[in-house]
mmCIF file of C-alpha atoms in Angstrom:
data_model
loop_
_atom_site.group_PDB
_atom_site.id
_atom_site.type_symbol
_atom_site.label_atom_id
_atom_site.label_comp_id
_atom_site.label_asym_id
_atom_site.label_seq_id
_atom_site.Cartn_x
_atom_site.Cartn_y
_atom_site.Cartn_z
ATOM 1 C CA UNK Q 714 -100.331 -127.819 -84.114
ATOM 2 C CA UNK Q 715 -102.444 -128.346 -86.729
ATOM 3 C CA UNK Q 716 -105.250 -126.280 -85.093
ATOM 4 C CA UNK Q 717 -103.102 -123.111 -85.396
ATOM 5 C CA UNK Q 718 -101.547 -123.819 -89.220
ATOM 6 C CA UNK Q 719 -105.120 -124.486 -90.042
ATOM 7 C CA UNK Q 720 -106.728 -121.228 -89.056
ATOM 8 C CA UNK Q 721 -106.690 -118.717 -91.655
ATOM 9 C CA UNK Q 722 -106.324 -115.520 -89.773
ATOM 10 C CA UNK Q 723 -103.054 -116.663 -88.289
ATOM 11 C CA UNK Q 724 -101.952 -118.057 -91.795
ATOM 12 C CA UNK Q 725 -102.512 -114.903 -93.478
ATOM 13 C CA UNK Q 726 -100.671 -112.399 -90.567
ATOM 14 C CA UNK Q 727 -97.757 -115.434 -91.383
ATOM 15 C CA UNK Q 728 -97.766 -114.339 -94.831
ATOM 16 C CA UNK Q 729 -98.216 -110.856 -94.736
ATOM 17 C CA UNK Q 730 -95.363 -110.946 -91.883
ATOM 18 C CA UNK Q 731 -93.217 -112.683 -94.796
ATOM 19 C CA UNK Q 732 -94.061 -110.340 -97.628
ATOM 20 C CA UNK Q 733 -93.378 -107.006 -94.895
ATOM 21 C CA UNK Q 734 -89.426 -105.601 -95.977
ATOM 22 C CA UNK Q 735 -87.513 -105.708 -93.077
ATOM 23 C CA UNK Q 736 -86.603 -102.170 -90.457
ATOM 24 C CA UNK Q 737 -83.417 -99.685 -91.485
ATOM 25 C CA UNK Q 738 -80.824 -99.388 -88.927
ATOM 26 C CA UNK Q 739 -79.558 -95.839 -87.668
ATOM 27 C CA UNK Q 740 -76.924 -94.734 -89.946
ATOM 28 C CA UNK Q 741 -73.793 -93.804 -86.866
ATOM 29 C CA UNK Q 742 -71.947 -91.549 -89.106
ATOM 30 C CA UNK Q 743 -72.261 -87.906 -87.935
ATOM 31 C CA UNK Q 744 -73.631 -85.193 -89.699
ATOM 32 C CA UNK Q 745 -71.736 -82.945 -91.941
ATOM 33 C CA UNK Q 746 -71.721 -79.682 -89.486
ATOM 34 C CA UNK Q 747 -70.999 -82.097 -86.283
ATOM 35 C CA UNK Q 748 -67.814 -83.314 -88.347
ATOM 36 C CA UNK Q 749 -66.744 -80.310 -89.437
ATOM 37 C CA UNK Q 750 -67.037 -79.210 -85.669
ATOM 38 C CA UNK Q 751 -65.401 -82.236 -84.386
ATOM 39 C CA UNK Q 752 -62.434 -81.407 -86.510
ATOM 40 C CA UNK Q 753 -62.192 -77.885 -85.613
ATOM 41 C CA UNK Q 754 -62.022 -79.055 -81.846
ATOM 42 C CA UNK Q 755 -58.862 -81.319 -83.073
ATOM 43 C CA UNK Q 756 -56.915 -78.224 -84.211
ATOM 44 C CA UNK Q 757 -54.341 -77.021 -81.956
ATOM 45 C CA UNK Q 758 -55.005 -73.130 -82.056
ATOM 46 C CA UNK Q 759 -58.540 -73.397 -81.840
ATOM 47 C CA UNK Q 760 -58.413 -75.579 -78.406
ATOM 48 C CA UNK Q 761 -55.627 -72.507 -77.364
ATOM 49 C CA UNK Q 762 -58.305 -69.845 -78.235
ATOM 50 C CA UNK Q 763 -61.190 -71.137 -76.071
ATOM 51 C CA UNK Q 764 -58.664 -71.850 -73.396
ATOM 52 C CA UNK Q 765 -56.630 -68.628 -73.432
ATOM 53 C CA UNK Q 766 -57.956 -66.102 -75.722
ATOM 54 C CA UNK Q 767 -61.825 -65.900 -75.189
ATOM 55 C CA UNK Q 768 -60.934 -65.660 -71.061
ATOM 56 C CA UNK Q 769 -58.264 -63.073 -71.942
ATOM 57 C CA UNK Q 770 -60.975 -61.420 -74.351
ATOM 58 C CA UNK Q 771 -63.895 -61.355 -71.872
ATOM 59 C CA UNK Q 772 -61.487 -59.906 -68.907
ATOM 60 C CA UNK Q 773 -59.859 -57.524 -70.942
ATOM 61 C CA UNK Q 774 -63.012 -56.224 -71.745
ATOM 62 C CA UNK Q 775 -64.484 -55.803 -68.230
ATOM 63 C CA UNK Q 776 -60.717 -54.388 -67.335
ATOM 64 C CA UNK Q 777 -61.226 -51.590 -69.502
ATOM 65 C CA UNK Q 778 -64.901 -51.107 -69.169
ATOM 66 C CA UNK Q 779 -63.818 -50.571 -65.607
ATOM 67 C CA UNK Q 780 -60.810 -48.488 -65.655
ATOM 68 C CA UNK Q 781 -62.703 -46.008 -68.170
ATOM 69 C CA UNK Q 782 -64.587 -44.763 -65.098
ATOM 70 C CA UNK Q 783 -62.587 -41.406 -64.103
ATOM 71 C CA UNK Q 784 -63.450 -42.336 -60.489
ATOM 72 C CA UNK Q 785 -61.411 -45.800 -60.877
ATOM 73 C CA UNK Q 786 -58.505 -43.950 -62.504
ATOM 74 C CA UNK Q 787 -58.514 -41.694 -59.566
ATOM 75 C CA UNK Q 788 -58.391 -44.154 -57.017
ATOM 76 C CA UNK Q 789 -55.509 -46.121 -58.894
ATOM 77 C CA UNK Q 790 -53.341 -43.015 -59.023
ATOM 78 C CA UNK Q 791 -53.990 -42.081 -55.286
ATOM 79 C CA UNK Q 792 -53.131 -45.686 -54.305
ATOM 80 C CA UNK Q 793 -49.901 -45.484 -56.687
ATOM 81 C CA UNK Q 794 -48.888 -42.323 -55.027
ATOM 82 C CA UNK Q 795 -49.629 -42.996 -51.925
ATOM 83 C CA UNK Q 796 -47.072 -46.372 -52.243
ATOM 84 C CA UNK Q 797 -44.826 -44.204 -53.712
ATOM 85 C CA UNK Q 798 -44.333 -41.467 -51.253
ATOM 86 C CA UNK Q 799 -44.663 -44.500 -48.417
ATOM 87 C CA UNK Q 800 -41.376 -45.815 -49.805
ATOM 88 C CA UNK Q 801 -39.620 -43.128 -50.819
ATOM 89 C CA UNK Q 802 -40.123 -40.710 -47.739
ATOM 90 C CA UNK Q 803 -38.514 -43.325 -45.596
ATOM 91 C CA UNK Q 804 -35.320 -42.455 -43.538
ATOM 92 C CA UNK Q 805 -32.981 -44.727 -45.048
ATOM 93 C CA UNK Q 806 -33.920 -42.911 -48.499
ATOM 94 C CA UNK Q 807 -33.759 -39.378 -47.308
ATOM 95 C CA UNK Q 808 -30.767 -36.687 -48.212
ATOM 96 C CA UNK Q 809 -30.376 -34.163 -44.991
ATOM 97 C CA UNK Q 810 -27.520 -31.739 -46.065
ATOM 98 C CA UNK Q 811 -24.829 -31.017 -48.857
ATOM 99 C CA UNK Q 812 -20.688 -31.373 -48.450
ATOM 100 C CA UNK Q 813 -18.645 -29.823 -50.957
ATOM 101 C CA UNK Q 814 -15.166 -30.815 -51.468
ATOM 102 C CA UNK Q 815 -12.672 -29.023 -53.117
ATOM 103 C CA UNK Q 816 -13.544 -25.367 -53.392
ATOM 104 C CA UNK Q 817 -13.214 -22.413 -51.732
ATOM 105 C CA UNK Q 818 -16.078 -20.293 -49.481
ATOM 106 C CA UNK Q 819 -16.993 -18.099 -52.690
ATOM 107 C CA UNK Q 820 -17.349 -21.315 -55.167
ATOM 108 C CA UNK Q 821 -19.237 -22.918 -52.567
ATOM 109 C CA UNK Q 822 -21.745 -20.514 -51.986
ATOM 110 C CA UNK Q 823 -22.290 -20.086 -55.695
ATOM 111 C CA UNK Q 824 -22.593 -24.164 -55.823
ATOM 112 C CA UNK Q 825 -25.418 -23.633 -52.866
ATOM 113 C CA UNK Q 826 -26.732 -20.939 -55.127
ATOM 114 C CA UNK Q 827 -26.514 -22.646 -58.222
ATOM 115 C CA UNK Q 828 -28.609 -25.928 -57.087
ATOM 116 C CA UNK Q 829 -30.506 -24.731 -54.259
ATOM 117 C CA UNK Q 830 -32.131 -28.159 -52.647
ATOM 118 C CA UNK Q 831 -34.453 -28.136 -49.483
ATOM 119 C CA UNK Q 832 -33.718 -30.394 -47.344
ATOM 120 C CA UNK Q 833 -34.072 -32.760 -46.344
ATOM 121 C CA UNK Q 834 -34.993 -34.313 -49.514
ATOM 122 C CA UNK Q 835 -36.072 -37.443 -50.714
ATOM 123 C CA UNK Q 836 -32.656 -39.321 -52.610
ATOM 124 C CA UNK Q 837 -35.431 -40.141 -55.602
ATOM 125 C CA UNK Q 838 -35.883 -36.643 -56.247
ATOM 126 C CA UNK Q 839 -32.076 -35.703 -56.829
ATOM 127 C CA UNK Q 840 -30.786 -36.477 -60.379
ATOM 128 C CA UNK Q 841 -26.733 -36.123 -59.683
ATOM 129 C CA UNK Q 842 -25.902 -36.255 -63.373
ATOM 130 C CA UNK Q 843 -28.087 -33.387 -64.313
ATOM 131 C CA UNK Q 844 -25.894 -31.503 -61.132
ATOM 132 C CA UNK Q 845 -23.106 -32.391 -62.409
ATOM 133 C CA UNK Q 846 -23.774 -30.830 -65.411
ATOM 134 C CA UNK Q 847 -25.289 -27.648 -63.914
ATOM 135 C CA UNK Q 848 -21.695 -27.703 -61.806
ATOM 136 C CA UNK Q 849 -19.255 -27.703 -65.133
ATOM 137 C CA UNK Q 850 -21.100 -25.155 -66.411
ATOM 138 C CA UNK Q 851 -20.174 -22.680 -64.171
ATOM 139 C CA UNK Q 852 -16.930 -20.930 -64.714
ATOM 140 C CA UNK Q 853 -14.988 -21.562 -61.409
ATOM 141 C CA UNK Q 854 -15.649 -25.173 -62.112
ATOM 142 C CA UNK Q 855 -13.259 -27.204 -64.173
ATOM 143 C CA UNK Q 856 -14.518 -30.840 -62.903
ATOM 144 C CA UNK Q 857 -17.111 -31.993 -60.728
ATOM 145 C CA UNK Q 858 -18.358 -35.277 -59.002
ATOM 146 C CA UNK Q 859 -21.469 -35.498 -57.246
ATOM 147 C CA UNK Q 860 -23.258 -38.763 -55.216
ATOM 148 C CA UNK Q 861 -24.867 -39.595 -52.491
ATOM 149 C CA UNK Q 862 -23.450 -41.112 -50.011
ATOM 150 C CA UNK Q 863 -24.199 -43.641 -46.390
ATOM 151 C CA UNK Q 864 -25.922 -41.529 -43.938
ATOM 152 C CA UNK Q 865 -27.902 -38.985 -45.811
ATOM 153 C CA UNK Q 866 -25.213 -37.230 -47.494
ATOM 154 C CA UNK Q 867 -24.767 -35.432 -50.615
ATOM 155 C CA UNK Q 868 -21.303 -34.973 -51.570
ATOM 156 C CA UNK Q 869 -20.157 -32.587 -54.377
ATOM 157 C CA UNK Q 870 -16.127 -32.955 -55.293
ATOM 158 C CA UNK Q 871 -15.274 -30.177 -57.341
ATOM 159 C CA UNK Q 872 -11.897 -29.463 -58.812
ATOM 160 C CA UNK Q 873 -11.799 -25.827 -59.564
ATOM 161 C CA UNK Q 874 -9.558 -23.544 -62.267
ATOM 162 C CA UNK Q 875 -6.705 -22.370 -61.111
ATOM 163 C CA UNK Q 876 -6.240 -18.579 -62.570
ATOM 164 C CA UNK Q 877 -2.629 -17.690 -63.661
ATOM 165 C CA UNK Q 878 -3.076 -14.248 -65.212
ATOM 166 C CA UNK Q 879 -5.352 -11.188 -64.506
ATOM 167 C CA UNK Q 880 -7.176 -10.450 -68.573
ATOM 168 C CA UNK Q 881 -7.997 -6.335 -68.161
ATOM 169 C CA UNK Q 882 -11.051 -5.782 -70.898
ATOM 170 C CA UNK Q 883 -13.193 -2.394 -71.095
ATOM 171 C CA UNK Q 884 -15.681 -4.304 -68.931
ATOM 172 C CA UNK Q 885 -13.344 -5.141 -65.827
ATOM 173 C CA UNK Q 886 -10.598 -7.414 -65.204
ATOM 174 C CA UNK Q 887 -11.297 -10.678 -65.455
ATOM 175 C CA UNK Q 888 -9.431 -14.088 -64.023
ATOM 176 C CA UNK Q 889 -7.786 -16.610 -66.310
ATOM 177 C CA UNK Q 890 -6.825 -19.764 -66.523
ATOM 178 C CA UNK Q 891 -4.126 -21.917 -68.515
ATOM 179 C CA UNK Q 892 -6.749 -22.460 -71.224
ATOM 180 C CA UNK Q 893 -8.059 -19.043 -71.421
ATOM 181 C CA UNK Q 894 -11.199 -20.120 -69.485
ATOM 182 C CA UNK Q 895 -12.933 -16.987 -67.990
ATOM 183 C CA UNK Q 896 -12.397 -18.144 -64.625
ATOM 184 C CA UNK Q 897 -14.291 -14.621 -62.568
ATOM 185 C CA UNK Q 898 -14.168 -11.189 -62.657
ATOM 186 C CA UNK Q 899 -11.822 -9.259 -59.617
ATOM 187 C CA UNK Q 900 -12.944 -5.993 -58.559
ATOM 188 C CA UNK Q 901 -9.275 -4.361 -58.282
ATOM 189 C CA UNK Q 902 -5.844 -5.346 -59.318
ATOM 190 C CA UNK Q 903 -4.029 -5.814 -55.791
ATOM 191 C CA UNK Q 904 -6.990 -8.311 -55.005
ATOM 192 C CA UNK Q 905 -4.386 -10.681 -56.819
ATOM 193 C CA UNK Q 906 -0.910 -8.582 -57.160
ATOM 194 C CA UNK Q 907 0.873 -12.386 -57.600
ATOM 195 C CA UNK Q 908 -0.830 -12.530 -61.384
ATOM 196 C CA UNK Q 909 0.186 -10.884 -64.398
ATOM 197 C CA UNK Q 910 -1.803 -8.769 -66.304
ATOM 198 C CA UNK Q 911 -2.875 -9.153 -70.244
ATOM 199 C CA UNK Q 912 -4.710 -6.630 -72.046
ATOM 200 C CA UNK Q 913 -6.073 -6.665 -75.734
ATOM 201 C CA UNK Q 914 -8.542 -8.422 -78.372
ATOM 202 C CA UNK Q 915 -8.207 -12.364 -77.471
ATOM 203 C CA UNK Q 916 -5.290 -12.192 -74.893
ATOM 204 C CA UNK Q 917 -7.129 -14.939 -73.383
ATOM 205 C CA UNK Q 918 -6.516 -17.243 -75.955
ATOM 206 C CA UNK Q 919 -2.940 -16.829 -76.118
ATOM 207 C CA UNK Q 920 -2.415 -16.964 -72.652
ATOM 208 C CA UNK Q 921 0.698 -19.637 -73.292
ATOM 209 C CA UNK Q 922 2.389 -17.620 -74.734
ATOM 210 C CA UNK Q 923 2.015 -14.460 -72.525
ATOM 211 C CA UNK Q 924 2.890 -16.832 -69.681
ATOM 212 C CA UNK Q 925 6.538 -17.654 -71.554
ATOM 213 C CA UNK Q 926 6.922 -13.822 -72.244
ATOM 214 C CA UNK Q 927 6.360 -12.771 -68.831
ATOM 215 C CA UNK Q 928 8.848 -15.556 -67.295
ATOM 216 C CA UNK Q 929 10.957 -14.215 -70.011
ATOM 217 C CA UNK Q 930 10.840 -11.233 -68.301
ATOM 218 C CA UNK Q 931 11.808 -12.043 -64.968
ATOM 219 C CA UNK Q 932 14.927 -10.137 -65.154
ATOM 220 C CA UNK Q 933 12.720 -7.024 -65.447
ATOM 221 C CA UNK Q 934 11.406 -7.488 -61.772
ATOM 222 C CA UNK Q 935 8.968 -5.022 -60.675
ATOM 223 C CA UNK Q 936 9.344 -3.119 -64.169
ATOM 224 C CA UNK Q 937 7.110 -5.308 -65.798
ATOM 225 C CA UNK Q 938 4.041 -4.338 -65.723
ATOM 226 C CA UNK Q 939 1.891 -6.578 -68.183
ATOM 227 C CA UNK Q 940 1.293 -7.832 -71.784
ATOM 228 C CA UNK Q 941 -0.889 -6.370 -74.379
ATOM 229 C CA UNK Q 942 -1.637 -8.077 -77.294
ATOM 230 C CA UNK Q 943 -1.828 -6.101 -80.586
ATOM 231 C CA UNK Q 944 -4.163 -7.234 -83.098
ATOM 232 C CA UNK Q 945 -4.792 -9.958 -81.881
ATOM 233 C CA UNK Q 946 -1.309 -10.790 -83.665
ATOM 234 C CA UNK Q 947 1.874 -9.848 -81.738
ATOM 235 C CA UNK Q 948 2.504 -8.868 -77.918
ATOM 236 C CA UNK Q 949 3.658 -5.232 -76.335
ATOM 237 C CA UNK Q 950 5.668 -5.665 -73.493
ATOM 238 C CA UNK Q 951 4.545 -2.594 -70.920
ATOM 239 C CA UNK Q 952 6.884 -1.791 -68.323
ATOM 240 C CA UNK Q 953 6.634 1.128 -65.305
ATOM 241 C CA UNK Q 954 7.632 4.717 -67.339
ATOM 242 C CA UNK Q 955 5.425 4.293 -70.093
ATOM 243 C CA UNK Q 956 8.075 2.336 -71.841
ATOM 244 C CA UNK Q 957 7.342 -0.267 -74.251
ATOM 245 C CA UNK Q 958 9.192 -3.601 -75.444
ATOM 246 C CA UNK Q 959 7.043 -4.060 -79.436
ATOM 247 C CA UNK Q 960 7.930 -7.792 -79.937
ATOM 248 C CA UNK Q 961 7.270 -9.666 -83.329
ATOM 249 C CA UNK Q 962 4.511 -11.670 -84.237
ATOM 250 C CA UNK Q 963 7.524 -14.743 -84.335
ATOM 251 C CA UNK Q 964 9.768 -15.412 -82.059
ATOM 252 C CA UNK Q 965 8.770 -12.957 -79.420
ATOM 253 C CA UNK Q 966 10.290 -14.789 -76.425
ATOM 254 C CA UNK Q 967 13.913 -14.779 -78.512
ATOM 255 C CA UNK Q 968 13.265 -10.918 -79.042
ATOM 256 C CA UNK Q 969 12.456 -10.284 -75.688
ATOM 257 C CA UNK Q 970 15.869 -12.080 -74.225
ATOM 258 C CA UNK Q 971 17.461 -9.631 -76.468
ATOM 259 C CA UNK Q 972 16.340 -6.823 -75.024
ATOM 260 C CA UNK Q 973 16.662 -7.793 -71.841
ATOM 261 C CA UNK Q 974 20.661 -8.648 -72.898
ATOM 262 C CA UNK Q 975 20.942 -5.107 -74.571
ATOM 263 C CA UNK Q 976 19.911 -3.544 -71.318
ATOM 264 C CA UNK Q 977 22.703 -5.807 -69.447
ATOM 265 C CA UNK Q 978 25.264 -4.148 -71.455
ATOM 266 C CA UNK Q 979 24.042 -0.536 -72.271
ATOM 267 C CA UNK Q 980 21.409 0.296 -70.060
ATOM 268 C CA UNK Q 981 18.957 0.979 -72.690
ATOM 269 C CA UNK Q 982 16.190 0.779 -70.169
ATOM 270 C CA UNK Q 983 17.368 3.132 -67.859
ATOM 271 C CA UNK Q 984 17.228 5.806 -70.120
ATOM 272 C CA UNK Q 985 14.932 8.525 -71.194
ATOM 273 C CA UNK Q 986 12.983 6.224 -73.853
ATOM 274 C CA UNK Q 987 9.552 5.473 -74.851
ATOM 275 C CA UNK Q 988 9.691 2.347 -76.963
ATOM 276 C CA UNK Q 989 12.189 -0.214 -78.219
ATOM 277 C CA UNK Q 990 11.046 -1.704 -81.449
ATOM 278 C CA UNK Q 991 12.198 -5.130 -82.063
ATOM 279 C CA UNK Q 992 9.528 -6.071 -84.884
ATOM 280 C CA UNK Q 993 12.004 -6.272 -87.470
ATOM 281 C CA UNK Q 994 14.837 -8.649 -86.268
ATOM 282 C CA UNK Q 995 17.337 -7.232 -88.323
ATOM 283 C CA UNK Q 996 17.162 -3.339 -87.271
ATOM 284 C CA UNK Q 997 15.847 -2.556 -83.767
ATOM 285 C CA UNK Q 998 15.048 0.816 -83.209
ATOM 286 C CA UNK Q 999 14.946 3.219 -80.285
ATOM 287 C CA UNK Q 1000 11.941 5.680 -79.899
ATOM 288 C CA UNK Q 1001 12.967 8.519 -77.207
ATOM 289 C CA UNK Q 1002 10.814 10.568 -74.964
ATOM 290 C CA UNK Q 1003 9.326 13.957 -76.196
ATOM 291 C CA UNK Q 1004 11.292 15.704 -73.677
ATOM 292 C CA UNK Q 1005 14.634 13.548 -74.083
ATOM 293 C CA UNK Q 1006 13.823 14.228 -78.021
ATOM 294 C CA UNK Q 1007 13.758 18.382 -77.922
ATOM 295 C CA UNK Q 1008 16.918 17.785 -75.747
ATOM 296 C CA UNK Q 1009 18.593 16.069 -78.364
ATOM 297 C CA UNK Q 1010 18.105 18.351 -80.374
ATOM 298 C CA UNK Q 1011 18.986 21.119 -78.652
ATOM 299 C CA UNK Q 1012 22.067 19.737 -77.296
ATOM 300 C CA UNK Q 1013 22.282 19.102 -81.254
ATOM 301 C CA UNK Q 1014 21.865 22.737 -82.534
ATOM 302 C CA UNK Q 1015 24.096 24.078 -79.938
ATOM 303 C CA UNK Q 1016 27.147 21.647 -80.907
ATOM 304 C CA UNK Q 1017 26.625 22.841 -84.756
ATOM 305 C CA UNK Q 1018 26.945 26.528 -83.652
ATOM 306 C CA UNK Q 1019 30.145 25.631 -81.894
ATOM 307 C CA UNK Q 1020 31.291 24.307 -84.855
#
């Protein structure tokens, strides 16, 4: 023991050992970028963008990278179609004729005519509002339903106008109905001899009231042989003989009823006369004939020289 303490080289590595400062530990705090990237990892939205939104990115990306080739858009449009036409060509899907309800042979040829359809026809093709609308717009045609129905069918219920006087223009005679609806034109006026006829500048809006004149009129019979409406103001009764009933622009229906009651008693009708003028209530007058006129007078003259 003393051998070692005694030798100098060993004493003086003892010393310098002594006098050497001792070695630093590692410092285990992290650096200032590693923190600030630790805490961005602990935020909520940042952990949802590299889980969601930088896979979302990076696909969305290739998506359109690869749909921008015209050959890919192509291909996705033939495949769409073809999927299409796969499901709706099938037979449960397909419309093989029309029924119409409701109608007559001529308004169901112009229906035919109106929305011509090939079939059969694919039910994804038909659009039975737009028909319907197409159907209401046609003049024989107050009210329309159309639908498909079980079994391939396409069924049009129609409820057509129902014409109640015959309107005579420059242009032709022409069917209306209660609202003054052109309903269709008639070649001749025995094609429908159980309709009145009304003549005149908007007639056809006031067929109401030529309706009330004409059953009025009944007691006339055969005599009566239409309206015409003057002015678009007042009615003239025609009846056979070029006679005339001139009615007021009120109360025509009243006026009529008294002519009618002044023919009960005197036979004004009968005679040789071209118009009875009841515009002014009051004082009715009698227009004659020319030839019943140069009678009159005549038989006139010839009294006075007997005088």
């Amino acid at each position: 023991m003393s051998e070692v303490t005694d030798n100098p080289i060993a004493a003086k590595l003892k010393g310098r050992a002594r006098t050497q400062a001792p070695a630093r530990r590692a410092d285990p705090a992290p650096s200032r970028w590693a923190w600030r990237m630790q805490r961005l990892m602990l935020t909520p939205l940042f952990r949802l963008g590299l889980r969601v939104g930088i896979p979302f990115a990076i696909t969305l990306s290739a998506g359109t990278w690869w749909l921008s080739n015209p050959e890919n858009q192509a291909m996705i449009l033939d495949a769409v179609a073809q999927t299409r036409a796969s499901i709706e060509e099938r037979p449960e899907f397909m419309v093989n004729l029309m029924a119409i309800d409701g109608g007559n042979p001529d308004i169901d040829t112009a229906i035919r005519a109106a929305v011509p359809l090939d079939f059969p026809i694919s039910s994804f093709e038909l659009d039975p509002s737009a028909m319907r609308d197409t159907l209401i717009g046609m003049a024989p045609i107050k009210e329309a339903a159309v639908r498909i129905r079980p079994g391939g069918i396409l069924q049009v219920d129609i409820t057509p106008r129902v014409p109640i006087a015959i309107w005579r223009t420059a242009e032709g005679l022409t069917l209306v109905d209660h609202e003054g609806t052109l309903v269709s034109k008639i070649a001749r006026r025995d094609t429908r001899p159980d309709l009145p006829v009304i003549a005149g500048e908007g007639a056809h809006e006031h067929v109401i009231e030529a309706m009330e004149l004409v059953d009025a009129g009944a007691p006339l019979g055969a005599r009566l042989r239409g309206l015409v409406r003057m002015g678009d103001r007042r009615w003239d009764v025609v009846l056979d003989r070029n006679q005339r009933i001139l009615l007021p622009a009120k109360g025509a229906v009243r006026a009529l009823e008294r002519a009618i009651a002044l023919d009960g008693v005197d036979q004004v009708l009968s005679r040789d006369i071209a118009r009875i003028d009841l515009r002014l209530s009051d004082r009715p007058t009698v227009r004659m004939n020319a030839a019943a006129n140069d009678t009159w007078w005549t038989t006139r003259q010839l009294n006075s020289r007997n005088q």
